């Protein structure tokens, strides 16, 4: 998606909120919008979502399914949580059965089960924010837009947000998020866009250099362990260890050790395994921060934004195959395939 020389003001003779804005956000990339309150961060996000149209210039190549979570969820609607989310799922194109499954999945995951039959105006700010997150993930989003998503959330819910962002990126989607709390420090490799004086400036990511190495963990079936290791090595990654999630007999454990050492090329029999790759054999593993490596996540259904807003998207499915995981190093913010 691209912003091409975008200008915006809210009134014909009003001040320019954004001027000469040219940006690009590719699939699999995340960008964090930084700046003081009132400088135009939300305006930039609403342009991305299609809620606002530029006064000049244009926004092109917007993905088909957009999941938008505004800073303030519109609670002044006469619906229960269940009815609202079901309606949003159908607006997004999910059938009755799919819509019900998506609503159940995301209300359970976000801790909203006991609020399903509560009316939106009766929700606290934090609970309403969770409903906003749920509606954005009901259908897998090609573009997830989060405007101050951590506001009002409890500690447990705040921990979920980076995971949701990671799932969208792993599935090949893009993420645009504003933040003034410093929470996005946990998104290594994300681009930084600073908004000030009606202009947007791309900043270098200070927390993670573009060529920094990170550790990624991905589950693979036991039968595919050897092939995955070979593919990772061929792509220039370093396998640090292969771990079985369930305690295997001594022989398979020995095979896993041989696989890491590069002495085994046949598929490992027995229990599912975990592969770990990093910047160098024996080096300290960094926290995960890049897109998953290995088998792609299976697509799963989901749904959109508000009954009066454009459709949005949903989550990736379970990891391909049963097993442990592959952890592989790769440049931060770039999917290793």
mmCIF file of C-alpha atoms in Angstrom:
data_model
loop_
_atom_site.group_PDB
_atom_site.id
_atom_site.type_symbol
_atom_site.label_atom_id
_atom_site.label_comp_id
_atom_site.label_asym_id
_atom_site.label_seq_id
_atom_site.Cartn_x
_atom_site.Cartn_y
_atom_site.Cartn_z
ATOM 1 C CA UNK A 1 0.000 0.000 0.000
ATOM 2 C CA UNK A 2 1.267 3.483 -0.862
ATOM 3 C CA UNK A 3 0.506 7.055 0.154
ATOM 4 C CA UNK A 4 1.327 9.206 -2.887
ATOM 5 C CA UNK A 5 1.851 12.897 -2.067
ATOM 6 C CA UNK A 6 -1.084 12.871 0.352
ATOM 7 C CA UNK A 7 -2.373 16.122 1.859
ATOM 8 C CA UNK A 8 -5.342 16.343 4.219
ATOM 9 C CA UNK A 9 -7.275 19.046 6.044
ATOM 10 C CA UNK A 10 -10.700 18.782 7.625
ATOM 11 C CA UNK A 11 -12.066 22.122 6.411
ATOM 12 C CA UNK A 12 -11.676 23.949 3.143
ATOM 13 C CA UNK A 13 -9.713 26.796 4.687
ATOM 14 C CA UNK A 14 -8.473 24.923 7.723
ATOM 15 C CA UNK A 15 -4.853 24.092 8.531
ATOM 16 C CA UNK A 16 -3.191 21.130 6.877
ATOM 17 C CA UNK A 17 -3.124 18.132 9.201
ATOM 18 C CA UNK A 18 -0.848 16.199 6.835
ATOM 19 C CA UNK A 19 1.261 17.532 3.957
ATOM 20 C CA UNK A 20 3.386 15.935 1.248
ATOM 21 C CA UNK A 21 3.036 12.455 2.716
ATOM 22 C CA UNK A 22 4.578 9.676 0.626
ATOM 23 C CA UNK A 23 4.937 6.292 2.322
ATOM 24 C CA UNK A 24 4.964 2.603 1.467
ATOM 25 C CA UNK A 25 3.943 -0.461 3.502
ATOM 26 C CA UNK A 26 4.570 -3.855 1.910
ATOM 27 C CA UNK A 27 3.054 -7.274 2.773
ATOM 28 C CA UNK A 28 4.706 -8.794 5.829
ATOM 29 C CA UNK A 29 5.855 -5.397 7.115
ATOM 30 C CA UNK A 30 4.897 -3.443 10.241
ATOM 31 C CA UNK A 31 5.154 0.300 10.835
ATOM 32 C CA UNK A 32 4.796 2.162 14.131
ATOM 33 C CA UNK A 33 3.395 5.710 13.997
ATOM 34 C CA UNK A 34 4.952 7.931 16.661
ATOM 35 C CA UNK A 35 4.226 11.473 17.787
ATOM 36 C CA UNK A 36 2.527 13.636 20.405
ATOM 37 C CA UNK A 37 -1.229 13.632 20.826
ATOM 38 C CA UNK A 38 -3.000 15.742 18.229
ATOM 39 C CA UNK A 39 -0.262 15.756 15.576
ATOM 40 C CA UNK A 40 -2.142 13.593 13.062
ATOM 41 C CA UNK A 41 -1.333 9.974 13.946
ATOM 42 C CA UNK A 42 -4.984 8.888 13.925
ATOM 43 C CA UNK A 43 -5.552 10.829 10.703
ATOM 44 C CA UNK A 44 -2.776 8.861 9.008
ATOM 45 C CA UNK A 45 -4.276 5.575 10.215
ATOM 46 C CA UNK A 46 -7.775 6.528 9.068
ATOM 47 C CA UNK A 47 -6.411 7.339 5.619
ATOM 48 C CA UNK A 48 -4.877 3.863 5.561
ATOM 49 C CA UNK A 49 -8.182 2.281 6.599
ATOM 50 C CA UNK A 50 -10.152 4.188 3.964
ATOM 51 C CA UNK A 51 -12.236 5.976 6.583
ATOM 52 C CA UNK A 52 -10.877 9.334 5.356
ATOM 53 C CA UNK A 53 -10.088 10.429 1.808
ATOM 54 C CA UNK A 54 -7.103 12.669 1.032
ATOM 55 C CA UNK A 55 -7.725 16.302 0.149
ATOM 56 C CA UNK A 56 -4.903 15.904 -2.364
ATOM 57 C CA UNK A 57 -2.937 12.891 -3.531
ATOM 58 C CA UNK A 58 -4.083 9.311 -3.154
ATOM 59 C CA UNK A 59 -3.712 6.075 -1.207
ATOM 60 C CA UNK A 60 -3.308 3.115 -3.569
ATOM 61 C CA UNK A 61 -3.072 -0.680 -3.368
ATOM 62 C CA UNK A 62 -4.990 -0.903 -0.103
ATOM 63 C CA UNK A 63 -5.384 -4.621 0.750
ATOM 64 C CA UNK A 64 -8.800 -6.217 0.357
ATOM 65 C CA UNK A 65 -9.435 -7.129 3.992
ATOM 66 C CA UNK A 66 -8.682 -4.358 6.482
ATOM 67 C CA UNK A 67 -8.952 -4.813 10.237
ATOM 68 C CA UNK A 68 -9.248 -1.404 11.912
ATOM 69 C CA UNK A 69 -9.281 -0.842 15.672
ATOM 70 C CA UNK A 70 -9.944 2.855 16.418
ATOM 71 C CA UNK A 71 -8.577 4.457 19.569
ATOM 72 C CA UNK A 72 -12.103 4.787 20.962
ATOM 73 C CA UNK A 73 -14.387 1.860 20.263
ATOM 74 C CA UNK A 74 -17.943 3.036 19.348
ATOM 75 C CA UNK A 75 -19.846 1.603 22.317
ATOM 76 C CA UNK A 76 -22.988 3.696 21.738
ATOM 77 C CA UNK A 77 -24.672 0.899 19.797
ATOM 78 C CA UNK A 78 -27.705 -1.065 21.061
ATOM 79 C CA UNK A 79 -26.155 -4.522 20.607
ATOM 80 C CA UNK A 80 -24.775 -7.217 22.841
ATOM 81 C CA UNK A 81 -21.174 -8.232 22.259
ATOM 82 C CA UNK A 82 -22.285 -11.462 20.574
ATOM 83 C CA UNK A 83 -24.806 -9.779 18.282
ATOM 84 C CA UNK A 84 -22.386 -7.021 17.312
ATOM 85 C CA UNK A 85 -19.540 -9.399 16.474
ATOM 86 C CA UNK A 86 -21.846 -11.763 14.595
ATOM 87 C CA UNK A 87 -23.136 -8.853 12.536
ATOM 88 C CA UNK A 88 -19.601 -7.727 11.785
ATOM 89 C CA UNK A 89 -18.619 -11.236 10.753
ATOM 90 C CA UNK A 90 -21.474 -11.338 8.253
ATOM 91 C CA UNK A 91 -20.584 -7.901 6.913
ATOM 92 C CA UNK A 92 -17.134 -9.382 6.283
ATOM 93 C CA UNK A 93 -18.662 -12.169 4.231
ATOM 94 C CA UNK A 94 -18.716 -15.065 6.685
ATOM 95 C CA UNK A 95 -21.695 -17.405 6.600
ATOM 96 C CA UNK A 96 -23.800 -18.122 9.662
ATOM 97 C CA UNK A 97 -21.808 -21.128 10.869
ATOM 98 C CA UNK A 98 -18.454 -19.516 10.124
ATOM 99 C CA UNK A 99 -19.521 -16.309 11.826
ATOM 100 C CA UNK A 100 -20.582 -18.127 14.994
ATOM 101 C CA UNK A 101 -17.326 -20.090 15.132
ATOM 102 C CA UNK A 102 -15.244 -16.950 14.630
ATOM 103 C CA UNK A 103 -17.144 -15.082 17.358
ATOM 104 C CA UNK A 104 -16.747 -17.965 19.812
ATOM 105 C CA UNK A 105 -13.037 -18.339 19.009
ATOM 106 C CA UNK A 106 -12.128 -14.694 19.482
ATOM 107 C CA UNK A 107 -14.316 -13.935 22.480
ATOM 108 C CA UNK A 108 -12.735 -16.916 24.221
ATOM 109 C CA UNK A 109 -9.201 -15.979 23.224
ATOM 110 C CA UNK A 110 -9.585 -12.366 24.358
ATOM 111 C CA UNK A 111 -11.328 -13.223 27.621
ATOM 112 C CA UNK A 112 -14.759 -11.970 26.537
ATOM 113 C CA UNK A 113 -16.745 -15.163 27.098
ATOM 114 C CA UNK A 114 -18.670 -13.842 30.103
ATOM 115 C CA UNK A 115 -19.450 -10.591 28.278
ATOM 116 C CA UNK A 116 -21.039 -12.166 25.183
ATOM 117 C CA UNK A 117 -24.552 -11.199 26.251
ATOM 118 C CA UNK A 118 -23.651 -7.800 27.734
ATOM 119 C CA UNK A 119 -24.696 -4.675 25.803
ATOM 120 C CA UNK A 120 -21.872 -2.574 24.388
ATOM 121 C CA UNK A 121 -22.711 0.628 26.361
ATOM 122 C CA UNK A 122 -22.326 -1.342 29.608
ATOM 123 C CA UNK A 123 -18.716 -2.364 28.928
ATOM 124 C CA UNK A 124 -15.653 -0.806 30.545
ATOM 125 C CA UNK A 125 -13.151 0.925 28.264
ATOM 126 C CA UNK A 126 -10.730 -1.996 28.434
ATOM 127 C CA UNK A 127 -13.401 -4.591 27.679
ATOM 128 C CA UNK A 128 -14.725 -2.502 24.796
ATOM 129 C CA UNK A 129 -11.181 -2.315 23.425
ATOM 130 C CA UNK A 130 -11.033 -6.117 23.468
ATOM 131 C CA UNK A 131 -14.261 -6.217 21.453
ATOM 132 C CA UNK A 132 -12.586 -3.902 18.961
ATOM 133 C CA UNK A 133 -9.632 -6.270 18.682
ATOM 134 C CA UNK A 134 -11.958 -9.236 18.243
ATOM 135 C CA UNK A 135 -13.897 -7.621 15.394
ATOM 136 C CA UNK A 136 -10.646 -6.783 13.594
ATOM 137 C CA UNK A 137 -9.464 -10.391 13.758
ATOM 138 C CA UNK A 138 -12.714 -12.219 12.936
ATOM 139 C CA UNK A 139 -11.592 -12.525 9.337
ATOM 140 C CA UNK A 140 -7.898 -12.738 8.587
ATOM 141 C CA UNK A 141 -6.776 -9.151 7.831
ATOM 142 C CA UNK A 142 -4.446 -8.366 4.974
ATOM 143 C CA UNK A 143 -3.894 -5.050 6.755
ATOM 144 C CA UNK A 144 -4.314 -4.637 10.519
ATOM 145 C CA UNK A 145 -4.564 -1.039 11.766
ATOM 146 C CA UNK A 146 -4.326 -0.446 15.518
ATOM 147 C CA UNK A 147 -4.770 3.045 16.955
ATOM 148 C CA UNK A 148 -3.269 3.045 20.478
ATOM 149 C CA UNK A 149 -4.345 -0.601 20.976
ATOM 150 C CA UNK A 150 -2.897 -0.907 24.491
ATOM 151 C CA UNK A 151 -5.047 1.905 25.936
ATOM 152 C CA UNK A 152 -7.353 0.651 28.681
ATOM 153 C CA UNK A 153 -6.241 -2.982 28.464
ATOM 154 C CA UNK A 154 -5.248 -4.943 31.542
ATOM 155 C CA UNK A 155 -1.769 -6.448 31.775
ATOM 156 C CA UNK A 156 -2.841 -9.865 30.484
ATOM 157 C CA UNK A 157 -4.607 -8.383 27.465
ATOM 158 C CA UNK A 158 -1.650 -6.109 26.662
ATOM 159 C CA UNK A 159 0.517 -9.196 26.353
ATOM 160 C CA UNK A 160 -1.803 -10.540 23.623
ATOM 161 C CA UNK A 161 -1.372 -7.607 21.241
ATOM 162 C CA UNK A 162 2.189 -8.368 20.047
ATOM 163 C CA UNK A 163 1.095 -11.952 19.418
ATOM 164 C CA UNK A 164 -1.821 -10.847 17.239
ATOM 165 C CA UNK A 165 0.491 -8.540 15.306
ATOM 166 C CA UNK A 166 2.948 -11.383 14.813
ATOM 167 C CA UNK A 167 0.227 -13.689 13.488
ATOM 168 C CA UNK A 168 -0.860 -11.174 10.872
ATOM 169 C CA UNK A 169 2.735 -10.594 9.753
ATOM 170 C CA UNK A 170 3.466 -14.322 9.617
ATOM 171 C CA UNK A 171 0.455 -14.814 7.343
ATOM 172 C CA UNK A 172 1.822 -12.170 4.958
ATOM 173 C CA UNK A 173 -0.317 -9.268 6.148
ATOM 174 C CA UNK A 174 0.775 -5.730 7.008
ATOM 175 C CA UNK A 175 0.390 -3.922 10.334
ATOM 176 C CA UNK A 176 0.159 -0.202 11.075
ATOM 177 C CA UNK A 177 0.044 0.758 14.746
ATOM 178 C CA UNK A 178 0.217 4.013 16.706
ATOM 179 C CA UNK A 179 1.676 4.099 20.192
ATOM 180 C CA UNK A 180 2.714 6.684 22.762
ATOM 181 C CA UNK A 181 3.259 4.236 25.658
ATOM 182 C CA UNK A 182 6.444 2.642 24.338
ATOM 183 C CA UNK A 183 4.745 -0.747 24.009
ATOM 184 C CA UNK A 184 5.905 -1.121 20.408
ATOM 185 C CA UNK A 185 9.472 -1.541 21.654
ATOM 186 C CA UNK A 186 8.472 -5.207 21.675
ATOM 187 C CA UNK A 187 8.092 -5.133 17.881
ATOM 188 C CA UNK A 188 11.718 -5.335 16.722
ATOM 189 C CA UNK A 189 12.260 -4.597 13.069
ATOM 190 C CA UNK A 190 9.114 -2.491 12.642
ATOM 191 C CA UNK A 191 9.525 0.726 10.668
ATOM 192 C CA UNK A 192 9.190 3.988 12.641
ATOM 193 C CA UNK A 193 7.144 6.835 11.159
ATOM 194 C CA UNK A 194 7.311 10.090 13.141
ATOM 195 C CA UNK A 195 4.495 12.625 12.732
ATOM 196 C CA UNK A 196 5.273 16.274 13.555
ATOM 197 C CA UNK A 197 4.434 19.656 12.028
ATOM 198 C CA UNK A 198 1.995 18.047 9.557
ATOM 199 C CA UNK A 199 4.708 15.874 8.019
ATOM 200 C CA UNK A 200 5.594 12.191 8.341
ATOM 201 C CA UNK A 201 9.246 11.164 8.489
ATOM 202 C CA UNK A 202 10.553 7.609 8.292
ATOM 203 C CA UNK A 203 13.067 6.967 11.071
ATOM 204 C CA UNK A 204 15.753 4.322 11.376
ATOM 205 C CA UNK A 205 14.794 1.629 13.884
ATOM 206 C CA UNK A 206 17.075 2.227 16.841
ATOM 207 C CA UNK A 207 16.130 -0.908 18.763
ATOM 208 C CA UNK A 208 16.878 -3.446 16.026
ATOM 209 C CA UNK A 209 19.178 -2.745 13.065
ATOM 210 C CA UNK A 210 17.914 -3.945 9.700
ATOM 211 C CA UNK A 211 20.578 -6.664 9.567
ATOM 212 C CA UNK A 212 20.136 -7.821 13.183
ATOM 213 C CA UNK A 213 19.552 -11.524 13.698
ATOM 214 C CA UNK A 214 16.601 -12.837 15.681
ATOM 215 C CA UNK A 215 15.353 -16.270 16.703
ATOM 216 C CA UNK A 216 12.111 -17.656 15.276
ATOM 217 C CA UNK A 217 10.359 -20.790 16.508
ATOM 218 C CA UNK A 218 8.021 -22.759 14.223
ATOM 219 C CA UNK A 219 6.306 -26.111 14.780
ATOM 220 C CA UNK A 220 6.935 -28.852 12.198
ATOM 221 C CA UNK A 221 5.867 -32.500 11.994
ATOM 222 C CA UNK A 222 8.591 -34.988 12.919
ATOM 223 C CA UNK A 223 8.667 -36.356 9.377
ATOM 224 C CA UNK A 224 9.604 -32.906 8.013
ATOM 225 C CA UNK A 225 12.337 -32.002 10.472
ATOM 226 C CA UNK A 226 15.275 -33.029 8.278
ATOM 227 C CA UNK A 227 13.869 -31.309 5.219
ATOM 228 C CA UNK A 228 13.200 -28.115 7.161
ATOM 229 C CA UNK A 229 16.732 -28.101 8.580
ATOM 230 C CA UNK A 230 18.164 -28.569 5.093
ATOM 231 C CA UNK A 231 16.052 -25.717 3.718
ATOM 232 C CA UNK A 232 17.046 -23.372 6.543
ATOM 233 C CA UNK A 233 20.726 -24.114 6.023
ATOM 234 C CA UNK A 234 20.367 -23.624 2.275
ATOM 235 C CA UNK A 235 18.847 -20.185 2.972
ATOM 236 C CA UNK A 236 21.854 -19.234 5.103
ATOM 237 C CA UNK A 237 20.363 -19.787 8.584
ATOM 238 C CA UNK A 238 22.155 -21.501 11.494
ATOM 239 C CA UNK A 239 20.321 -24.318 13.289
ATOM 240 C CA UNK A 240 21.094 -24.128 17.010
ATOM 241 C CA UNK A 241 19.189 -27.126 18.294
ATOM 242 C CA UNK A 242 16.441 -29.636 17.566
ATOM 243 C CA UNK A 243 14.228 -30.405 20.530
ATOM 244 C CA UNK A 244 11.486 -33.005 20.860
ATOM 245 C CA UNK A 245 8.368 -31.621 22.567
ATOM 246 C CA UNK A 246 7.578 -35.006 24.085
ATOM 247 C CA UNK A 247 10.338 -37.056 25.727
ATOM 248 C CA UNK A 248 11.407 -39.508 22.988
ATOM 249 C CA UNK A 249 13.391 -42.743 23.345
ATOM 250 C CA UNK A 250 17.164 -42.488 23.441
ATOM 251 C CA UNK A 251 17.605 -43.366 19.762
ATOM 252 C CA UNK A 252 15.457 -40.519 18.324
ATOM 253 C CA UNK A 253 17.148 -38.085 20.719
ATOM 254 C CA UNK A 254 20.480 -39.149 19.294
ATOM 255 C CA UNK A 255 19.135 -38.635 15.800
ATOM 256 C CA UNK A 256 18.076 -35.098 16.688
ATOM 257 C CA UNK A 257 21.577 -34.298 17.937
ATOM 258 C CA UNK A 258 23.074 -35.708 14.756
ATOM 259 C CA UNK A 259 20.642 -33.636 12.706
ATOM 260 C CA UNK A 260 21.821 -30.403 14.314
ATOM 261 C CA UNK A 261 25.428 -31.410 13.704
ATOM 262 C CA UNK A 262 24.623 -31.903 10.034
ATOM 263 C CA UNK A 263 25.315 -35.639 10.186
ATOM 264 C CA UNK A 264 21.762 -36.823 9.482
ATOM 265 C CA UNK A 265 19.840 -36.191 6.280
ATOM 266 C CA UNK A 266 16.991 -38.679 6.572
ATOM 267 C CA UNK A 267 13.708 -37.627 8.257
ATOM 268 C CA UNK A 268 13.793 -38.100 12.022
ATOM 269 C CA UNK A 269 11.403 -40.774 13.201
ATOM 270 C CA UNK A 270 9.507 -40.637 16.462
ATOM 271 C CA UNK A 271 8.251 -37.678 18.444
ATOM 272 C CA UNK A 272 7.624 -34.168 17.040
ATOM 273 C CA UNK A 273 10.652 -31.930 17.324
ATOM 274 C CA UNK A 274 11.746 -28.332 17.797
ATOM 275 C CA UNK A 275 14.354 -26.761 15.553
ATOM 276 C CA UNK A 276 16.145 -23.662 16.736
ATOM 277 C CA UNK A 277 18.299 -21.462 14.551
ATOM 278 C CA UNK A 278 20.148 -18.293 15.483
ATOM 279 C CA UNK A 279 22.981 -15.984 14.512
ATOM 280 C CA UNK A 280 25.631 -18.629 15.124
ATOM 281 C CA UNK A 281 25.836 -22.104 16.656
ATOM 282 C CA UNK A 282 26.185 -21.792 20.398
ATOM 283 C CA UNK A 283 25.324 -18.091 20.477
ATOM 284 C CA UNK A 284 22.808 -16.649 22.889
ATOM 285 C CA UNK A 285 19.332 -16.805 21.429
ATOM 286 C CA UNK A 286 17.503 -13.523 21.085
ATOM 287 C CA UNK A 287 13.829 -13.022 21.663
ATOM 288 C CA UNK A 288 11.604 -13.850 18.683
ATOM 289 C CA UNK A 289 11.053 -10.830 16.452
ATOM 290 C CA UNK A 290 10.922 -11.962 12.829
ATOM 291 C CA UNK A 291 8.262 -13.666 10.772
ATOM 292 C CA UNK A 292 7.889 -17.415 11.219
ATOM 293 C CA UNK A 293 9.991 -19.744 9.129
ATOM 294 C CA UNK A 294 8.872 -23.112 7.836
ATOM 295 C CA UNK A 295 5.432 -24.275 6.866
ATOM 296 C CA UNK A 296 2.944 -21.442 6.204
ATOM 297 C CA UNK A 297 0.000 -21.071 8.555
ATOM 298 C CA UNK A 298 -3.271 -22.350 7.151
ATOM 299 C CA UNK A 299 -5.808 -19.622 6.379
ATOM 300 C CA UNK A 300 -8.683 -19.305 8.818
ATOM 301 C CA UNK A 301 -11.874 -17.313 8.591
ATOM 302 C CA UNK A 302 -12.489 -14.078 10.514
ATOM 303 C CA UNK A 303 -14.382 -10.678 10.243
ATOM 304 C CA UNK A 304 -14.500 -6.726 10.116
ATOM 305 C CA UNK A 305 -14.646 -3.373 12.054
ATOM 306 C CA UNK A 306 -17.944 -1.768 13.106
ATOM 307 C CA UNK A 307 -21.409 -2.182 11.675
ATOM 308 C CA UNK A 308 -20.940 1.235 10.111
ATOM 309 C CA UNK A 309 -17.272 0.734 9.123
ATOM 310 C CA UNK A 310 -15.585 -1.072 6.217
ATOM 311 C CA UNK A 311 -15.040 -4.842 6.543
ATOM 312 C CA UNK A 312 -11.943 -6.040 8.336
ATOM 313 C CA UNK A 313 -10.013 -9.300 8.758
ATOM 314 C CA UNK A 314 -9.087 -12.366 10.917
ATOM 315 C CA UNK A 315 -6.424 -14.699 12.312
ATOM 316 C CA UNK A 316 -4.136 -17.303 10.868
ATOM 317 C CA UNK A 317 -4.886 -20.909 11.597
ATOM 318 C CA UNK A 318 -2.918 -23.429 13.627
ATOM 319 C CA UNK A 319 0.669 -24.159 12.698
ATOM 320 C CA UNK A 320 1.058 -26.715 9.953
ATOM 321 C CA UNK A 321 1.454 -30.182 11.387
ATOM 322 C CA UNK A 322 1.809 -31.374 14.914
ATOM 323 C CA UNK A 323 5.066 -31.122 16.740
ATOM 324 C CA UNK A 324 7.501 -28.747 18.285
ATOM 325 C CA UNK A 325 8.926 -25.784 16.491
ATOM 326 C CA UNK A 326 11.627 -24.476 14.223
ATOM 327 C CA UNK A 327 13.585 -21.497 15.452
ATOM 328 C CA UNK A 328 15.584 -19.732 12.803
ATOM 329 C CA UNK A 329 17.533 -16.536 12.492
ATOM 330 C CA UNK A 330 16.775 -13.908 9.887
ATOM 331 C CA UNK A 331 17.010 -10.155 9.378
ATOM 332 C CA UNK A 332 14.599 -8.443 11.766
ATOM 333 C CA UNK A 333 11.294 -7.464 10.242
ATOM 334 C CA UNK A 334 11.780 -9.596 7.114
ATOM 335 C CA UNK A 335 10.151 -12.978 6.685
ATOM 336 C CA UNK A 336 12.601 -15.819 6.130
ATOM 337 C CA UNK A 337 11.221 -18.356 3.716
#
